[in-house]
Amino acid sequence: SAVISQKPSRDICQRGTSLTIQCQVDSQVTMMFWYRQQPGQSLTLIATANQGSEATYESGFVIDKFPISRPNLTFSTLTVSNMSPEDSSIYLCSVSGGQQARELFFGEGSRLTVL
Amino acid sequence: GQQLNQSPQSMFIQEGEDVSMNCTSSSIFNTWLWYKQDPGEGPVLLIALYKAGELTSNGRLTAQFGITRKDSFLNISASIPSDVGIYFCAGRPGFGNEKLTFGTGTRLTIIP
């Protein structure tokens, strides 16, 4: 499976600010996925990041709030804009792999706390 | 939309006990994945299942793809302290790499 590195691993942010999370993969991948995990909850897909095209957002998530960049096949960023305490979550980067690319592998996550 | 109901929500067991948890879907899934998440970490893939009826082991862990394709089971034998964490099932209806649906999680605690 790919090695997926995320930065920052955690941060404490002020309300109204924005933070960009970076995700680096050790191999080229077609699609990268960004998930949110709110405290005590399961994982929710935010968007799929494709290289060379705009990200595809899931219902309830918009580009203005969660802009995504995918400049090449090994890197992506997710920005959480104009943060509020409700944005306090773990944000996870993931990539497909394994048998017929049907498995999903995660980075270690970025835990954001918004005050 | 599709939902995955995972049970139990939490388990409190003693070291050495066996553990069973399951995941049920309202519709047919053709891929089932089981993950473990430690505090402060991302989920780690434990077992992947691709065929109805399939039984797959990974050390002390065994997972099964239900014959109806609407459920999956994870068993842990002879639990040890490092088994503590949250276990998530995940599934997708198709055979490709479309969106995964995640279960609600089972939190495993080992009582000393």
Short mmCIF file of C-alpha atoms in Angstrom, two decimals:
data_model
loop_
_atom_site.label_atom_id
_atom_site.label_comp_id
_atom_site.label_asym_id
_atom_site.label_seq_id
_atom_site.Cartn_x
_atom_site.Cartn_y
_atom_site.Cartn_z
CA SER A 1 0.00 0.00 0.00
CA ALA A 2 1.06 3.61 -0.57
CA VAL A 3 2.65 5.67 2.17
CA ILE A 4 0.51 8.75 2.76
CA SER A 5 1.87 11.70 4.73
CA GLN A 6 -0.24 14.57 6.00
CA LYS A 7 0.78 17.94 7.39
CA PRO A 8 0.01 19.35 9.88
CA SER A 9 -0.80 16.40 12.13
CA ARG A 10 -2.70 18.75 14.42
CA ASP A 11 -3.37 22.44 14.83
CA ILE A 12 -5.36 24.84 16.93
CA CYS A 13 -6.94 27.59 14.89
CA GLN A 14 -8.86 30.76 15.54
CA ARG A 15 -12.39 31.27 14.33
CA GLY A 16 -12.53 32.97 10.93
CA THR A 17 -9.12 31.85 9.76
CA SER A 18 -8.27 29.31 7.08
CA LEU A 19 -5.89 26.36 7.18
CA THR A 20 -4.41 24.30 4.39
CA ILE A 21 -3.71 20.61 4.90
CA GLN A 22 -1.15 18.91 2.69
CA CYS A 23 -1.17 15.29 1.56
CA GLN A 24 1.85 13.63 -0.05
CA VAL A 25 1.79 10.10 -1.47
CA ASP A 26 4.91 8.08 -2.22
CA SER A 27 3.57 6.84 -5.56
CA GLN A 28 1.49 8.25 -8.38
CA VAL A 29 -2.25 7.84 -7.91
CA THR A 30 -5.13 8.85 -10.12
CA MET A 31 -7.62 9.79 -7.44
CA MET A 32 -7.15 11.14 -3.95
CA PHE A 33 -9.99 11.45 -1.48
CA TRP A 34 -10.54 13.83 1.42
CA TYR A 35 -12.61 12.72 4.40
CA ARG A 36 -13.82 14.45 7.53
CA GLN A 37 -14.28 12.71 10.87
CA GLN A 38 -16.13 14.81 13.42
CA PRO A 39 -15.55 14.01 17.11
CA GLY A 40 -16.88 10.57 17.98
CA GLN A 41 -18.26 10.06 14.49
CA SER A 42 -17.60 7.95 11.43
CA LEU A 43 -15.90 9.10 8.23
CA THR A 44 -17.63 11.32 5.69
CA LEU A 45 -16.30 11.89 2.19
CA ILE A 46 -15.76 15.58 1.42
CA ALA A 47 -14.52 15.36 -2.15
CA THR A 48 -12.54 13.41 -4.72
CA ALA A 49 -9.44 15.18 -6.05
CA ASN A 50 -8.48 14.37 -9.62
CA GLN A 51 -5.28 15.57 -11.20
CA GLY A 52 -5.91 18.02 -14.00
CA SER A 53 -9.55 18.69 -13.22
CA GLU A 54 -11.70 20.24 -10.54
CA ALA A 55 -12.47 18.24 -7.45
CA THR A 56 -15.83 16.49 -7.19
CA TYR A 57 -17.66 17.45 -4.00
CA GLU A 58 -20.16 15.39 -2.06
CA SER A 59 -23.54 16.70 -1.02
CA GLY A 60 -23.18 19.18 1.82
CA PHE A 61 -19.65 20.24 0.92
CA VAL A 62 -18.82 23.21 -1.32
CA ILE A 63 -15.69 24.44 -3.02
CA ASP A 64 -15.78 27.85 -1.35
CA LYS A 65 -15.55 26.24 2.07
CA PHE A 66 -13.20 23.37 1.17
CA PRO A 67 -11.07 24.35 -1.83
CA ILE A 68 -8.86 21.53 -3.05
CA SER A 69 -5.76 21.56 -5.20
CA ARG A 70 -4.27 18.61 -7.06
CA PRO A 71 -1.21 19.90 -8.89
CA ASN A 72 0.28 16.47 -9.66
CA LEU A 73 -0.24 12.74 -9.19
CA THR A 74 1.40 12.56 -5.75
CA PHE A 75 0.15 15.66 -3.94
CA SER A 76 -3.06 17.37 -2.89
CA THR A 77 -4.15 20.08 -0.49
CA LEU A 78 -7.42 20.71 1.30
CA THR A 79 -8.14 24.15 2.71
CA VAL A 80 -10.71 24.64 5.44
CA SER A 81 -11.86 28.22 4.97
CA ASN A 82 -13.35 30.72 7.39
CA MET A 83 -13.29 28.17 10.17
CA SER A 84 -15.82 27.90 12.97
CA PRO A 85 -15.83 25.56 15.99
CA GLU A 86 -18.07 23.19 14.00
CA ASP A 87 -15.12 22.56 11.70
CA SER A 88 -13.16 20.95 14.54
CA SER A 89 -12.52 17.48 13.13
CA ILE A 90 -9.94 15.07 11.87
CA TYR A 91 -9.34 15.55 8.16
CA LEU A 92 -8.06 12.49 6.34
CA CYS A 93 -6.43 12.05 2.97
CA SER A 94 -6.82 8.68 1.26
CA VAL A 95 -5.98 6.84 -1.95
CA SER A 96 -7.22 3.71 -3.65
CA GLY A 97 -5.05 0.64 -3.97
CA GLY A 98 -4.93 -3.10 -3.55
CA GLN A 99 -6.93 -5.57 -5.61
CA GLN A 100 -8.39 -3.73 -8.61
CA ALA A 101 -7.94 -0.52 -6.63
CA ARG A 102 -10.94 -1.48 -4.52
CA GLU A 103 -9.19 -0.86 -1.20
CA LEU A 104 -8.77 2.54 0.42
CA PHE A 105 -5.70 3.60 2.39
CA PHE A 106 -5.54 6.57 4.75
CA GLY A 107 -2.99 9.06 5.95
CA GLU A 108 -2.53 9.59 9.66
CA GLY A 109 -4.99 12.49 9.66
CA SER A 110 -4.89 16.17 10.57
CA ARG A 111 -6.70 17.02 13.79
CA LEU A 112 -8.01 20.58 13.75
CA THR A 113 -9.40 22.35 16.79
CA VAL A 114 -11.13 25.67 16.14
CA LEU A 115 -11.54 28.02 19.08
CA GLY B 1 -28.82 6.92 0.62
CA GLN B 2 -27.06 3.73 1.66
CA GLN B 3 -26.49 3.17 5.31
CA LEU B 4 -24.31 0.76 7.21
CA ASN B 5 -25.42 -0.19 10.69
CA GLN B 6 -22.60 -1.48 12.83
CA SER B 7 -23.08 -3.29 16.11
CA PRO B 8 -22.39 -3.27 18.88
CA GLN B 9 -21.54 0.42 19.32
CA SER B 10 -19.13 -0.42 22.10
CA MET B 11 -17.74 -3.48 23.80
CA PHE B 12 -16.06 -3.93 27.15
CA ILE B 13 -14.23 -7.22 27.37
CA GLN B 14 -11.47 -8.87 29.34
CA GLU B 15 -8.13 -9.71 27.82
CA GLY B 16 -8.18 -13.13 26.23
CA GLU B 17 -11.86 -13.03 25.30
CA ASP B 18 -13.09 -13.42 21.74
CA VAL B 19 -14.86 -10.50 20.05
CA SER B 20 -17.57 -10.44 17.40
CA MET B 21 -19.00 -7.44 15.62
CA ASN B 22 -21.10 -7.04 12.51
CA CYS B 23 -22.21 -4.63 9.88
CA THR B 24 -25.50 -4.67 8.01
CA SER B 25 -26.62 -2.79 4.94
CA SER B 26 -30.01 -1.86 3.56
CA SER B 27 -28.79 -2.78 0.09
CA ILE B 28 -26.34 -5.15 -1.58
CA PHE B 29 -22.63 -4.43 -1.30
CA ASN B 30 -19.95 -6.09 -3.43
CA THR B 31 -16.91 -5.00 -1.47
CA TRP B 32 -16.52 -5.05 2.30
CA LEU B 33 -13.55 -3.55 4.10
CA TRP B 34 -12.73 -3.62 7.81
CA TYR B 35 -10.57 -0.91 9.45
CA LYS B 36 -9.12 -0.24 12.89
CA GLN B 37 -8.49 3.28 14.13
CA ASP B 38 -6.25 4.03 17.08
CA PRO B 39 -6.61 7.36 18.93
CA GLY B 40 -5.04 10.20 16.97
CA GLU B 41 -4.37 8.02 13.93
CA GLY B 42 -5.96 7.36 10.57
CA PRO B 43 -7.86 4.11 9.95
CA VAL B 44 -5.74 1.12 9.02
CA LEU B 45 -7.12 -1.51 6.67
CA LEU B 46 -7.37 -4.92 8.33
CA ILE B 47 -9.21 -7.14 5.88
CA ALA B 48 -10.77 -6.74 2.43
CA LEU B 49 -13.58 -9.00 1.17
CA TYR B 50 -14.68 -9.29 -2.45
CA LYS B 51 -16.98 -12.30 -2.79
CA ALA B 52 -20.19 -13.38 -1.07
CA GLY B 53 -19.43 -16.11 1.45
CA GLU B 54 -15.72 -15.30 1.51
CA LEU B 55 -13.96 -15.90 4.83
CA THR B 56 -10.59 -14.19 5.24
CA SER B 57 -8.16 -14.16 8.14
CA ASN B 58 -5.40 -11.79 9.18
CA GLY B 59 -3.68 -13.23 12.24
CA ARG B 60 -6.23 -13.37 15.06
CA LEU B 61 -8.79 -11.50 12.96
CA THR B 62 -11.31 -13.22 10.73
CA ALA B 63 -13.88 -11.46 8.58
CA GLN B 64 -16.72 -12.86 6.52
CA PHE B 65 -18.64 -11.48 3.56
CA GLY B 66 -22.27 -12.39 4.27
CA ILE B 67 -23.97 -14.69 1.79
CA THR B 68 -26.83 -12.19 1.27
CA ARG B 69 -24.22 -9.49 0.42
CA LYS B 70 -25.98 -7.23 2.91
CA ASP B 71 -23.78 -7.96 5.90
CA SER B 72 -20.27 -8.67 7.07
CA PHE B 73 -18.74 -9.90 10.31
CA LEU B 74 -15.44 -9.40 12.07
CA ASN B 75 -14.15 -11.70 14.79
CA ILE B 76 -11.09 -11.22 16.97
CA SER B 77 -9.84 -14.20 18.88
CA ALA B 78 -7.99 -14.10 22.20
CA SER B 79 -8.01 -10.31 22.50
CA ILE B 80 -4.89 -8.48 23.67
CA PRO B 81 -4.45 -4.90 24.92
CA SER B 82 -3.35 -3.55 21.54
CA ASP B 83 -6.73 -4.57 20.07
CA VAL B 84 -8.23 -1.53 21.81
CA GLY B 85 -9.55 1.00 19.32
CA ILE B 86 -12.46 1.74 17.03
CA TYR B 87 -13.32 -0.74 14.30
CA PHE B 88 -15.11 0.47 11.17
CA CYS B 89 -16.70 -1.51 8.41
CA ALA B 90 -16.97 0.03 4.96
CA GLY B 91 -18.58 -1.13 1.77
CA ARG B 92 -19.45 -0.22 -1.76
CA PRO B 93 -22.18 -1.53 -4.03
CA GLY B 94 -20.14 -1.85 -7.20
CA PHE B 95 -17.00 -3.63 -8.32
CA GLY B 96 -14.90 -0.57 -8.97
CA ASN B 97 -13.49 2.13 -6.77
CA GLU B 98 -16.57 4.25 -6.34
CA LYS B 99 -17.45 5.94 -3.08
CA LEU B 100 -17.20 3.89 0.11
CA THR B 101 -19.88 3.99 2.77
CA PHE B 102 -18.57 3.70 6.33
CA GLY B 103 -20.25 2.10 9.30
CA THR B 104 -20.78 3.88 12.59
CA GLY B 105 -17.92 2.10 14.32
CA THR B 106 -17.48 -0.30 17.25
CA ARG B 107 -15.36 0.93 20.13
CA LEU B 108 -13.47 -1.91 21.80
CA THR B 109 -12.24 -1.48 25.37
CA ILE B 110 -10.33 -4.11 27.30
CA ILE B 111 -10.97 -4.22 31.03
CA PRO B 112 -7.85 -5.02 33.03
#
